[in-house]
Coordinates of C-alpha atoms in Angstrom, one line a residue:
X26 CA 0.0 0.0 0.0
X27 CA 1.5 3.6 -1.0
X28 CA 2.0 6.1 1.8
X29 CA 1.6 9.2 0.9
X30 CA 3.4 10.5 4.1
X31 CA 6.5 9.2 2.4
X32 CA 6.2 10.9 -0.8
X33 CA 7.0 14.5 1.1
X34 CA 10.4 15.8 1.7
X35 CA 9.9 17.6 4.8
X36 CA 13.4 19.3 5.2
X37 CA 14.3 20.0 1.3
X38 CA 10.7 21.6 1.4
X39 CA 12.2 23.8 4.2
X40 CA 15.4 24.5 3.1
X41 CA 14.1 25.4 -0.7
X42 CA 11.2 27.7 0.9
X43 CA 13.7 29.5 3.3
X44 CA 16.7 30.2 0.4
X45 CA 13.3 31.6 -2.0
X46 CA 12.1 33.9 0.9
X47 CA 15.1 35.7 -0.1
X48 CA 16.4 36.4 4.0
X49 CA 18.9 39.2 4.4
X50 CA 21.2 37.0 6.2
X51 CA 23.6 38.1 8.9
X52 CA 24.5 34.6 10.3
X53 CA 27.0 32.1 9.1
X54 CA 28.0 31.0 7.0
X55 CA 30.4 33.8 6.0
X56 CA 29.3 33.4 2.2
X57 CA 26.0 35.2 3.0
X58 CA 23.9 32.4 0.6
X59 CA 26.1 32.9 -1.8
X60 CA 26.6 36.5 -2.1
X61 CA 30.2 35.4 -1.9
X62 CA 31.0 33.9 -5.4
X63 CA 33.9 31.9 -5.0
X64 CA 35.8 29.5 -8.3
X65 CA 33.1 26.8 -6.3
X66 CA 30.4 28.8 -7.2
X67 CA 31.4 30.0 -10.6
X68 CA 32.8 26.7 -11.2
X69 CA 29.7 24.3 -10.5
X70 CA 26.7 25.9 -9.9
X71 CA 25.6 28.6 -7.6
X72 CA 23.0 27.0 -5.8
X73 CA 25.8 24.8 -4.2
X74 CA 26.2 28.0 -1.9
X75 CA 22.8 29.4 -2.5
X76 CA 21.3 26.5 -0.2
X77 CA 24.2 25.9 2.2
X78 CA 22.2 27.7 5.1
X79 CA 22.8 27.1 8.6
X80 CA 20.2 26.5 11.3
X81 CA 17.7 29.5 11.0
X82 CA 14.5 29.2 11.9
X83 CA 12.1 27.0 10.0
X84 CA 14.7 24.6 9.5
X85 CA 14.8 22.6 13.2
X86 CA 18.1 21.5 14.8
X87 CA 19.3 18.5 13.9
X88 CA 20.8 17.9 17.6
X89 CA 17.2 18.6 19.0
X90 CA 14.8 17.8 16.2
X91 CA 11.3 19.3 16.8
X92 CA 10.1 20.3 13.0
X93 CA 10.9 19.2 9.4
X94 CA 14.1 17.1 10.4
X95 CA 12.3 14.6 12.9
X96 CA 9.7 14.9 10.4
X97 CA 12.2 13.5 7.9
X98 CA 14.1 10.7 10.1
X99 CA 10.9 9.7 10.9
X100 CA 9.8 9.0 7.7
X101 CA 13.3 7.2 7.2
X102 CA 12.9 5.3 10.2
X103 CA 9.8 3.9 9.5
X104 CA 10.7 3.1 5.7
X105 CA 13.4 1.0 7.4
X106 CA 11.4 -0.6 9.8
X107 CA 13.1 1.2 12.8
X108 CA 11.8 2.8 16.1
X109 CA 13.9 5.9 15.8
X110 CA 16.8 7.5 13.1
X111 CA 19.1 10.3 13.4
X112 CA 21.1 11.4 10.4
X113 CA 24.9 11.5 10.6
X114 CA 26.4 14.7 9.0
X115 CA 29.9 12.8 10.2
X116 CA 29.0 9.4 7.6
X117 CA 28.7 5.7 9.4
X118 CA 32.1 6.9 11.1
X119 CA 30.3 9.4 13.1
X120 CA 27.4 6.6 13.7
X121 CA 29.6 3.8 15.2
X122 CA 31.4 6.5 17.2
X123 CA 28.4 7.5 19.1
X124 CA 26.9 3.7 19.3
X125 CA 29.8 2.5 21.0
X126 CA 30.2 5.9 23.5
X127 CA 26.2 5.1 23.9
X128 CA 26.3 1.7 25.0
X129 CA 29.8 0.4 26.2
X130 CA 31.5 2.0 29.3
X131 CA 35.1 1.8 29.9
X132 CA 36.2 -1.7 30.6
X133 CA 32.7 -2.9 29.4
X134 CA 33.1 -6.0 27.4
X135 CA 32.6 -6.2 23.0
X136 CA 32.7 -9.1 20.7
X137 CA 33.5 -8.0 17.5
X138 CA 35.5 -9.7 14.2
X139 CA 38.9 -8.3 13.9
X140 CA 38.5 -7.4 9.9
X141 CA 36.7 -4.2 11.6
X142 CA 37.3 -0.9 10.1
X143 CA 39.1 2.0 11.6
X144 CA 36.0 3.8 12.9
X145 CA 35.4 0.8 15.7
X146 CA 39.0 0.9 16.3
X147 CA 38.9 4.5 16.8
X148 CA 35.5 3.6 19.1
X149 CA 37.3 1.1 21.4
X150 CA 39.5 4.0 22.6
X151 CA 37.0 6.3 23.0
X152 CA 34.8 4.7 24.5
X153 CA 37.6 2.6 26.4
X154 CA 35.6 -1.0 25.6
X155 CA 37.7 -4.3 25.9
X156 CA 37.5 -6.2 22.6
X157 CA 36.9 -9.9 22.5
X158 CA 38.0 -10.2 19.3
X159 CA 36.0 -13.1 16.5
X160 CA 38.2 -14.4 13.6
X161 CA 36.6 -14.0 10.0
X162 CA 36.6 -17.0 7.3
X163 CA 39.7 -16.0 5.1
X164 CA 39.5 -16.8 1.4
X165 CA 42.4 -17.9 1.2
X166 CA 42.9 -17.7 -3.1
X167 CA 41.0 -14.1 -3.4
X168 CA 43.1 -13.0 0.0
X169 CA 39.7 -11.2 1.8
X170 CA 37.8 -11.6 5.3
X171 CA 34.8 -13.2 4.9
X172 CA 31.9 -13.2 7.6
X173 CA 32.0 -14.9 11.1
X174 CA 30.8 -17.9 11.9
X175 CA 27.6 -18.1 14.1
X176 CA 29.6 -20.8 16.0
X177 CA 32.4 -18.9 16.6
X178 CA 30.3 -15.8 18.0
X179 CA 28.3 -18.1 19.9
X180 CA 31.8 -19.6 21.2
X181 CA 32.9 -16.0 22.4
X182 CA 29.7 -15.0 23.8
X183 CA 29.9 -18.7 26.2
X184 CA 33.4 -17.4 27.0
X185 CA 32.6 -14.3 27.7
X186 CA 29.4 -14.3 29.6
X187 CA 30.0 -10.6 30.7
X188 CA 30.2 -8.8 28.0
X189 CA 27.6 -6.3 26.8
X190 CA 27.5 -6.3 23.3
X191 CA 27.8 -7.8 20.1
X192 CA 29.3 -6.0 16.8
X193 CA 28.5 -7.6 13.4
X194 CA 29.8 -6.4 9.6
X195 CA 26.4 -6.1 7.6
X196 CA 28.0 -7.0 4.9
X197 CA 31.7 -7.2 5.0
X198 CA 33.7 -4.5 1.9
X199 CA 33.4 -7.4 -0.1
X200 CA 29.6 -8.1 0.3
X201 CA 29.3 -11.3 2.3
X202 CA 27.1 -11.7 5.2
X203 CA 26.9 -14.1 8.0
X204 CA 23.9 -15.2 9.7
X205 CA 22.3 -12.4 11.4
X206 CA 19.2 -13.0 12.3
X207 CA 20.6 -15.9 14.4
X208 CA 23.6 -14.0 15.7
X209 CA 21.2 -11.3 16.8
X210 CA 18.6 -14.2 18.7
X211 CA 21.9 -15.9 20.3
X212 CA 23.1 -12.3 21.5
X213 CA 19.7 -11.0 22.8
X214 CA 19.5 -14.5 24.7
X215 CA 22.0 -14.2 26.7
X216 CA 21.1 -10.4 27.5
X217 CA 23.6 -8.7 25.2
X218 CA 23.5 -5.7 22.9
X219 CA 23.7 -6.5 19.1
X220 CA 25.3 -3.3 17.1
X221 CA 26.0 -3.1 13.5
X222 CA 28.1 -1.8 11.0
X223 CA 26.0 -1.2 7.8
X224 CA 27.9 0.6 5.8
X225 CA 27.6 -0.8 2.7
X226 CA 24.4 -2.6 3.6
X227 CA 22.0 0.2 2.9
X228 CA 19.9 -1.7 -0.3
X229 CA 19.2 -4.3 2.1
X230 CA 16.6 -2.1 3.4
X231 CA 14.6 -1.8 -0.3
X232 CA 16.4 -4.6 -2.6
X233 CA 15.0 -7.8 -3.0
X234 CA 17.4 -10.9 -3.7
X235 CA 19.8 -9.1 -1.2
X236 CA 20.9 -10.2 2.7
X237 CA 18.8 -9.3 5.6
X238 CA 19.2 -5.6 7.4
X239 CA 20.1 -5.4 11.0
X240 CA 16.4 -3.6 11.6
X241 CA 14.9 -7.0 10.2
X242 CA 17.5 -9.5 11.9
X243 CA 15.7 -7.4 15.2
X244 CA 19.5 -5.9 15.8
X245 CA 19.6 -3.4 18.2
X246 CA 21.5 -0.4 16.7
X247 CA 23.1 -0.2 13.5
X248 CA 24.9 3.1 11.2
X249 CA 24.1 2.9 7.4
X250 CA 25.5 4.8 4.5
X251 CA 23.0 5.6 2.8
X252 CA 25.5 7.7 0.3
X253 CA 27.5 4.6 -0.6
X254 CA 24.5 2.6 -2.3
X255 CA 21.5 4.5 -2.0
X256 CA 21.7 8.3 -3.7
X257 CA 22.5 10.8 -0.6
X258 CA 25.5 13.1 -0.7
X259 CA 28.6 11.5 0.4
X260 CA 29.6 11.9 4.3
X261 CA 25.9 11.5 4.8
X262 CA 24.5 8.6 7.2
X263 CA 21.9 6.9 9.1
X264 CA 21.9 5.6 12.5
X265 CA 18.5 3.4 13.3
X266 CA 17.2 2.0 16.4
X267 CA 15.1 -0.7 17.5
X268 CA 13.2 -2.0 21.0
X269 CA 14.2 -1.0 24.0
X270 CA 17.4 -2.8 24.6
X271 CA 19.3 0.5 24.4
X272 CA 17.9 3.9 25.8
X273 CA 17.9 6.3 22.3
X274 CA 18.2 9.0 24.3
X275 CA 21.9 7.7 25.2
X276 CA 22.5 7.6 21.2
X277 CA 20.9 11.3 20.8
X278 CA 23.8 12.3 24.0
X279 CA 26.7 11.0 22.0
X280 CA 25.7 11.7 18.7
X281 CA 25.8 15.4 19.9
X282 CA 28.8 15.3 21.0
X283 CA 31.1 13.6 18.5
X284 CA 28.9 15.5 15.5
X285 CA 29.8 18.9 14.1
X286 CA 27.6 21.8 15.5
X287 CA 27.2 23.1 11.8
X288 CA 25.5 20.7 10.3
X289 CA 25.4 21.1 6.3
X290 CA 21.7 21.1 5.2
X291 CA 22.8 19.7 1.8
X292 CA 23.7 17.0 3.4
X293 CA 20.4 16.4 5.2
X294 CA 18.2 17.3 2.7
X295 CA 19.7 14.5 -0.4
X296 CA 19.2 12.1 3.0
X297 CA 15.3 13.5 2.7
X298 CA 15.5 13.1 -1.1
X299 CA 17.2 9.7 -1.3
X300 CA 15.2 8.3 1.3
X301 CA 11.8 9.2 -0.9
X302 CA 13.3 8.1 -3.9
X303 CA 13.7 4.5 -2.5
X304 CA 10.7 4.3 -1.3
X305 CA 9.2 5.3 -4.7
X306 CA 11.9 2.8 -6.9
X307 CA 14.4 0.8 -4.8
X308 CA 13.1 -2.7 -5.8
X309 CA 12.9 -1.9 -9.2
X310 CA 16.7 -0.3 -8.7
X311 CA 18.6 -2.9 -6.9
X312 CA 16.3 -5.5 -9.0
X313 CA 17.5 -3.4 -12.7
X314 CA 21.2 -3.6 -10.2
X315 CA 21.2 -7.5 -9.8
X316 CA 20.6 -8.4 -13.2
X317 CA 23.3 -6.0 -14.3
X318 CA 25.6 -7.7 -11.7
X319 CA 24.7 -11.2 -13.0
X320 CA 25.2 -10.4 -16.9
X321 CA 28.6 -9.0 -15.6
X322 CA 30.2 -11.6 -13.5
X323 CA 29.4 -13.8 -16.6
X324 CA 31.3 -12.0 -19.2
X325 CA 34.2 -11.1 -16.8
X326 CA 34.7 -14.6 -15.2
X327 CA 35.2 -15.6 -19.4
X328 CA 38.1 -13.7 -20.1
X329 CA 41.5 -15.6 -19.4
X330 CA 43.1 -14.4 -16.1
X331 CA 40.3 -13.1 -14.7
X332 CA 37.0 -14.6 -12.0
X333 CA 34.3 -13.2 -10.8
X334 CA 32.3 -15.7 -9.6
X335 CA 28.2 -15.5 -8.9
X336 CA 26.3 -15.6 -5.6
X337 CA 25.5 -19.0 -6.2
X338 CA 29.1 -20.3 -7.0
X339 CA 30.5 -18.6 -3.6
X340 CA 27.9 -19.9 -1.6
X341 CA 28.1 -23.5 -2.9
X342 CA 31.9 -23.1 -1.8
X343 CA 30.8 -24.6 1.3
X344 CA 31.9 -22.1 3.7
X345 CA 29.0 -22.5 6.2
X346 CA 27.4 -19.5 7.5
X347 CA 30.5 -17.3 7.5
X348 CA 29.2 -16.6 4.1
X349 CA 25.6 -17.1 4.9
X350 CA 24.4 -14.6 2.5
X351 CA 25.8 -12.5 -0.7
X352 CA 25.4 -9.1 -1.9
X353 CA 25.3 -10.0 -5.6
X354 CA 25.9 -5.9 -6.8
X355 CA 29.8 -6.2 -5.7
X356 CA 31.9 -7.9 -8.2
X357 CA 34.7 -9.3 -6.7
X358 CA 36.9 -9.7 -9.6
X359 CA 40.4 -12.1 -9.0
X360 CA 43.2 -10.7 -10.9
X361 CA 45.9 -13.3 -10.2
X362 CA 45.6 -15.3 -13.2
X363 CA 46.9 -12.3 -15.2
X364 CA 50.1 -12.0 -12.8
X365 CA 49.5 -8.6 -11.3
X366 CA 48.0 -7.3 -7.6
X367 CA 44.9 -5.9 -7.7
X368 CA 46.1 -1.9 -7.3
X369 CA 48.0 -2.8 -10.9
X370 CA 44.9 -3.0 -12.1
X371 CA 43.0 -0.4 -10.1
X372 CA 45.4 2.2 -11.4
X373 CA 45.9 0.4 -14.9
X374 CA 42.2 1.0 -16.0
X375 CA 41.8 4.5 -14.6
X376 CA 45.1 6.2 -17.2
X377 CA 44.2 3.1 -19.5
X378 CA 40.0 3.4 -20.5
X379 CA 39.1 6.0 -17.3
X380 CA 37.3 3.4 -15.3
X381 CA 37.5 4.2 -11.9
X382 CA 37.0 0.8 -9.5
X383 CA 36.2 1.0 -6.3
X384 CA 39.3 -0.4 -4.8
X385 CA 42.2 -2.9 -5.9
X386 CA 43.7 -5.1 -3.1
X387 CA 46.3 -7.8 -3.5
X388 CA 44.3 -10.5 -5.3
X389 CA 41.3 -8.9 -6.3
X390 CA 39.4 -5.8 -7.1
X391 CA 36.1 -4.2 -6.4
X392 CA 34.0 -2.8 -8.5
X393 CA 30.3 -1.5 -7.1
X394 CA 26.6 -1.1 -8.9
X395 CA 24.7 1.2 -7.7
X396 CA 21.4 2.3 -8.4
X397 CA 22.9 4.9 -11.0
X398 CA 25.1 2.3 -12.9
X399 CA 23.7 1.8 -16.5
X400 CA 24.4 -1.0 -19.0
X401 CA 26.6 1.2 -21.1
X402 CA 28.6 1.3 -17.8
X403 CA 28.9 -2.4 -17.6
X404 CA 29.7 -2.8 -21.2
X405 CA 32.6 -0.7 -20.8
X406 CA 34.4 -2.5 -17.8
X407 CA 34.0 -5.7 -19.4
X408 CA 35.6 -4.0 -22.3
X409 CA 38.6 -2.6 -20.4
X410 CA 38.8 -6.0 -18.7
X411 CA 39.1 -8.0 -21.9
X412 CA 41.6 -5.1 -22.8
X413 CA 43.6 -5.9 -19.8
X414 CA 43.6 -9.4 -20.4
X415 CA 44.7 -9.0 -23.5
X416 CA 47.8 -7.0 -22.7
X417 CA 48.9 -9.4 -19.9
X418 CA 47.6 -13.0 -20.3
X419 CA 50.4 -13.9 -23.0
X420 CA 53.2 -12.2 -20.9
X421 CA 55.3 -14.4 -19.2
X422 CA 57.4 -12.0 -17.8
X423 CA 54.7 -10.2 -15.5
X424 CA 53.7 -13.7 -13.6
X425 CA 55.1 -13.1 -9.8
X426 CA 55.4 -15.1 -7.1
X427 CA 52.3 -14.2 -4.6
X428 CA 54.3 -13.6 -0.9
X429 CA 51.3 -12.0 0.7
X430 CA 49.8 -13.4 4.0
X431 CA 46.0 -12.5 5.1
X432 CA 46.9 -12.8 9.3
X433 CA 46.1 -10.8 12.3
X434 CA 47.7 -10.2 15.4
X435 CA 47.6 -11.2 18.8
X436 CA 46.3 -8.7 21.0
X437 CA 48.1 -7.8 24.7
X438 CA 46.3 -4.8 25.8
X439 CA 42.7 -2.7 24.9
X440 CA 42.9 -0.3 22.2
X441 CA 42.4 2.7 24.7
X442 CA 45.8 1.2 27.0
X443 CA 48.0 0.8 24.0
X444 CA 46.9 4.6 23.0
X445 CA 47.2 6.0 26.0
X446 CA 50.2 4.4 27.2
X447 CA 54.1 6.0 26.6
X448 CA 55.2 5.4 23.4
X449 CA 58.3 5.8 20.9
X450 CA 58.8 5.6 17.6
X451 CA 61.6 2.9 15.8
X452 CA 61.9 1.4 12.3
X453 CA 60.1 -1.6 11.2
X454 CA 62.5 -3.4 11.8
X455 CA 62.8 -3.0 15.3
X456 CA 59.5 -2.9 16.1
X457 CA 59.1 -6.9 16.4
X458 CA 58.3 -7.9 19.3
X459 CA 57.4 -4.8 20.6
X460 CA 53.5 -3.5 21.2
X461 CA 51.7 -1.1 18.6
X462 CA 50.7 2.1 19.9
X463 CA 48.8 3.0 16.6
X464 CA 46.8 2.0 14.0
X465 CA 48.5 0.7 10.8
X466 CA 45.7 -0.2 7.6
X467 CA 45.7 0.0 4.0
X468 CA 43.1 1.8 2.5
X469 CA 41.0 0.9 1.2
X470 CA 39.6 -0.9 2.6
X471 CA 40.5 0.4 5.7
X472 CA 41.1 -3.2 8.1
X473 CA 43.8 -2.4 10.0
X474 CA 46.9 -4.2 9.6
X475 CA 47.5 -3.9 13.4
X476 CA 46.1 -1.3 16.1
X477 CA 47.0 0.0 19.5
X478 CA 47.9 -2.7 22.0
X479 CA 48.4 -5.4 19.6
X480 CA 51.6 -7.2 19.0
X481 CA 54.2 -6.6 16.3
X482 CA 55.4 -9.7 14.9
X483 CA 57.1 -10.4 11.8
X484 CA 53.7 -10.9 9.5
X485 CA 52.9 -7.5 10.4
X486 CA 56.2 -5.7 9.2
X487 CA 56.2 -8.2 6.3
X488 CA 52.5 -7.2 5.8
X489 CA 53.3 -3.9 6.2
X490 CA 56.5 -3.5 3.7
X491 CA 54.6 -5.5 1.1
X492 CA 52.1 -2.8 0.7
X493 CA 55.0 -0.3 0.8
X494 CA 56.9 -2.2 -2.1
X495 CA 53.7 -2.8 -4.2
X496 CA 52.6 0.8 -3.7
X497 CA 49.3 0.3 -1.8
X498 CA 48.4 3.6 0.1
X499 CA 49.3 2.8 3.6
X500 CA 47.7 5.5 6.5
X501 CA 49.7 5.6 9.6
X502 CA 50.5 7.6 12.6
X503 CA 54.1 7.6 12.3
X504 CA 56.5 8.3 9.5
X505 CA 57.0 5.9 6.6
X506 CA 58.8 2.8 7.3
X507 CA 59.0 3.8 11.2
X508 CA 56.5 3.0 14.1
X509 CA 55.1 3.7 17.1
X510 CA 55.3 1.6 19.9
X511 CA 54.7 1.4 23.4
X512 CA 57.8 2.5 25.4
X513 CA 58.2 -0.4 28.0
X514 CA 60.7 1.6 30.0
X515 CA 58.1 4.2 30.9
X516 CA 54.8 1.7 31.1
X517 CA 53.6 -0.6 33.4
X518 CA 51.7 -3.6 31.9
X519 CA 48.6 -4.4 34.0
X520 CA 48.1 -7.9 34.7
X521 CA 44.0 -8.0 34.6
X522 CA 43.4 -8.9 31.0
X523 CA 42.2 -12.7 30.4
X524 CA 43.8 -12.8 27.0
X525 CA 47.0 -11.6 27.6

């Protein structure tokens, strides 16, 4: 049945209304509603700056939402079967942030997997939460993380009696997705939180043929880009609540505080837009987005050198339900029958045919459909990847000898002790044996390599200087090819941790 509440746009309404009333402004921001021409301006459009308006009146407050913006998360929470939604200005960064300040005390217990992104790393030392770190699946020939098994969460939640909450990836970078629904029932059985990271699962709430969302597996909190899948700006986010497991008023508290205090209304209002737009197409777009996925793993896993396989295919690889469910729109594309890494590849089609994939890693590369990817679009990658091909597959000379190693660490301390804690900084060589005091990742995807209060052992420098020699962007604290680690002379190492 078609609800005509959700074919209004409370807050673009607003926002368009207030910039045609034609206020004199003397607020922020300085560019006076674009009275300010600047090469953005001049260069894109005006209106960019015409409705970049702050908080006057008309247009509610996005840290107490009384008017058009409640109005509008509203509307987005009950699209997505949720009790309540708050839209993130600071992406599904700024979401997981304020979960994990909302929920988990310092010292407070989490089980989580380890192939985590940096926003949960950067959460366990805010919010000072001990992780009880899960290990993924690994795919061993593509090199990736896959889900979590529910045995192995069920295994860490019996372990760990005390902790509060459970963390699940919904889906992982890559698009698989364990068993949620039964993660969630385990986790709520035993009186435990379940929080999600949904950042790339946001057409799970309108797609059909796709995994189950964290507001229908009955999670309890969960942060979803809506920009990365679903038509809103980028940086701009979702966080959704359900029952009354956690207070929302805790998630409202910390929101506020780890979210900017100028909010941009562009950002809210394509949230507004996007969310109506769903609601009036997303079957038939993730539907049109399935199909195109389909007809393009098939002509890409036929060119020499290359796989891509189907949902079907992974899931018959008997993996159990670590890969309970697929996200068929990500193709997963395996380059190593062609003899290069996957960032050969990432950069060789964008200066080659201007195809811009979403990431290359060491096996494989990514490349995302989205509701705005057309069959032209599709036609053209498979193109450049039998152009690829073509170039490499009868060159002997660029096979290589694959020395990479998918492994995580052990950890010693919490994230928050081995930030806190004295540190120093050596080369990589010398940093063996010693304990991390920051976070080292590639990115994308953004997995760290190793994080605060983890050991440094020889796969992570090897790990490490591989991406350096194959030029994969590493982020780090410290200098190239130097780290910091905890200074042992100056720190005391508390004996209270169980999995020391």
């Amino acid at each position: 049945m078609k609800s005509e509440a959700q074919l209004k746009t409370p807050f673009l309404d607003a926002l368009i209304s207030y910039v045609q009333s034609s206020p004199v402004p003397f607020d922020v921001p300085g560019h006076k509603l674009g009275r300010l021409e600047t090469d953005l301006s001049r260069r894109l459009s005006p209106a960019i700056l015409h409705y970049d308006a702050n908080a006057p009146i008309g247009l509610d407050n996005l840290y107490n939402a009384r008017g058009v913006i409640k109005e509008s998360e509203d509307l987005m929470a009950k699209l997505c079967h949720a009790d309540h939604c708050l839209f993130s200005v600071n992406g599904t960064t700024g979401g997981i942030l304020s979960m994990f300040l909302a929920v988990l005390d310092n010292k407070d217990k989490v089980i989580l997997p380890r192939n985590a992104h940096k926003s949960v790393i950067n959460a366990l030392i805010i919010s000072g939460a001990v992780p009880i770190f899960v290990s993924p699946e690994i795919d061993e020939e593509l090199g990736i993380a896959n889900g979590v098994s529910l045995a192995t969460y069920v295994e860490a939640m019996d372990r760990h009696p005390e902790a509060k909450a459970v963390f699940v990836i919904n889906p992982t970078y890559y698009g698989i997705a364990c068993d949620l629904r039964a993660v969630a029932r385990e986790a709520h059985r035993r009186g435990m939180v379940v929080l999600v990271d949904e950042a790339h699962g946001s057409s799970f709430y309108f797609g059909k043929g796709l995994p189950v969302s964290a507001m229908d597996a009955d999670c309890d909190v969960t942060s979803v880009s809506f920009h990365k899948n679903s038509g809103s700006l980028t940086q701009s986010s979702i966080i959704l609540t359900k029952g009354n497991r956690v207070e929302f008023s805790e998630i409202k508290r910390a929101f506020a505080m780890l979210s900017s205090t100028s909010p941009n209304p562009l950002l809210i209002a394509s949230l507004d837009a996007a969310r109506k737009e769903m609601y009036l197409r997303g079957k038939e777009l993730y539907r049109k987005d399935i199909e195109l996925a389909v007809y393009a793993k098939k002509k890409i896993d036929g060119i020499p050198g290359l796989s891509c396989k189907t949902k079907k295919e992974i899931l018959s690889k008997g993996n159990g339900d670590a890969v309970y469910d697929v996200d068929e729109t990500k193709l997963v594309i395996s380059v190593r029958g062609l003899g290069l890494y996957g960032y050969d590849v990432y950069k060789e089609l964008r200066q080659h045919d201007n195809i811009q994939l979403e990431l290359g890693e060491v096996f494989v590369v990514l490349a995302l459909i989205g509701p705005g990817t057309q069959k032209e679009d599709v036609d053209r990658l498979v193109e450049a990847f039998e152009g690829l091909s073509q170039r490499h597959s009868g060159d002997k000379k660029t096979r290589r000898r694959y020395t990479y190693q998918f492994a995580f660490p052990k950890t010693v301390v919490p994230p928050r002790e081995g930030y806190d804690a004295p540190s120093k900084v050596v080369s990589l060589k010398d940093a063996v044996g010693e304990i991390s005091a920051e976070t080292v990742m590639a990115y994308p995807p953004g997995i760290p390599l190793v994080i605060p209060g983890e050991l440094v052992d020889r796969d992570v420098v090897r790990m490490i200087e591989f991406y350096y020699r194959e030029n994969g962007q590493v982020l780090k604290d410290s200098e190239p090819r130097k780290m910091k680690v905890i200074d042992r002379s100056r720190w005391y190492l508390a004996q209270e941790y169980p999995f020391l």
